[in-house]
Tab-separated table of C-alpha atoms in Angstrom:
chain	number	residue	atom	x	y	z
A	1	MET	CA	13.304	23.225	16.643
A	2	ILE	CA	11.888	21.700	13.488
A	3	TYR	CA	13.653	21.996	10.142
A	4	ASN	CA	11.902	21.265	6.858
A	5	THR	CA	13.234	21.067	3.338
A	6	LEU	CA	11.057	21.316	0.254
A	7	PHE	CA	12.127	20.895	-3.370
A	8	LEU	CA	9.749	21.666	-6.224
A	9	ASN	CA	10.500	20.951	-9.851
A	10	SER	CA	8.186	21.772	-12.759
A	11	GLU	CA	9.854	19.493	-15.306
A	12	PRO	CA	7.979	16.271	-16.189
A	13	LEU	CA	9.348	12.986	-14.905
A	14	SER	CA	11.107	10.724	-17.339
A	15	GLU	CA	9.805	7.174	-17.858
A	16	GLU	CA	12.720	5.626	-15.961
A	17	ILE	CA	11.837	7.573	-12.793
A	18	ARG	CA	8.072	6.968	-12.792
A	19	PRO	CA	6.940	4.256	-10.393
A	20	HIS	CA	5.241	1.220	-11.905
A	21	VAL	CA	2.311	-0.722	-10.499
A	22	VAL	CA	3.145	-4.282	-9.470
A	23	TRP	CA	-0.442	-5.217	-8.591
A	24	GLN	CA	-3.833	-3.681	-7.799
A	25	THR	CA	-6.695	-4.843	-5.605
A	26	ARG	CA	-10.239	-3.484	-5.514
A	27	LEU	CA	-11.683	-3.233	-1.996
A	28	GLY	CA	-15.272	-2.682	-0.875
A	29	SER	CA	-14.731	0.994	-0.031
A	30	LYS	CA	-12.072	3.594	0.738
A	31	VAL	CA	-9.129	2.562	2.943
A	32	ILE	CA	-9.102	4.362	6.319
A	33	MET	CA	-5.806	3.126	7.742
A	34	LYS	CA	-2.226	2.804	6.640
A	35	PRO	CA	-1.630	-0.762	5.382
A	36	VAL	CA	0.358	-2.858	7.860
A	37	SER	CA	2.895	-5.400	6.646
A	38	VAL	CA	2.529	-8.698	8.537
A	39	LEU	CA	4.375	-11.998	8.398
A	40	ASN	CA	2.351	-15.173	7.725
A	41	HIS	CA	3.347	-17.609	10.484
A	42	LEU	CA	2.631	-20.664	8.294
A	43	THR	CA	4.320	-19.698	5.008
A	44	GLY	CA	6.733	-16.965	6.121
A	45	GLU	CA	5.449	-14.647	3.351
A	46	ARG	CA	4.816	-10.919	3.785
A	47	GLU	CA	1.164	-9.865	3.540
A	48	LEU	CA	-0.777	-6.610	3.978
A	49	PHE	CA	-3.442	-6.025	6.612
A	50	VAL	CA	-5.828	-3.117	5.926
A	51	GLN	CA	-9.287	-1.826	6.960
A	52	ASP	CA	-11.838	0.089	4.865
A	53	GLU	CA	-14.566	2.638	5.721
A	54	LYS	CA	-17.155	-0.118	6.214
A	55	ASN	CA	-14.922	-1.604	8.966
A	56	THR	CA	-14.098	-4.612	6.803
A	57	ILE	CA	-10.587	-5.935	7.323
A	58	TYR	CA	-8.546	-7.534	4.548
A	59	LEU	CA	-5.446	-9.676	4.365
A	60	ILE	CA	-3.790	-9.251	0.958
A	61	ASN	CA	-0.935	-11.433	-0.298
A	62	ASP	CA	2.076	-10.286	-2.331
A	63	ALA	CA	0.227	-10.952	-5.616
A	64	GLY	CA	-2.662	-8.635	-4.627
A	65	ARG	CA	-5.157	-11.420	-3.950
A	66	ILE	CA	-7.503	-10.933	-0.963
A	67	LEU	CA	-7.050	-13.913	1.359
A	68	TRP	CA	-9.784	-12.845	3.814
């Protein structure tokens, strides 16, 4: 059995609830996969690995800069 719950609210969100953007990065085309969080073995920092429609892969650091 599968149970689902759905809550809809028509009231606008207050400013304190709205998410804020920490950083943005422009890629060559539309992303086709869910970004994967990876650990840099040299620095120990978390980075994002993602692929776009043109089959280009990107490694993005925590500041939004494309490393490769």
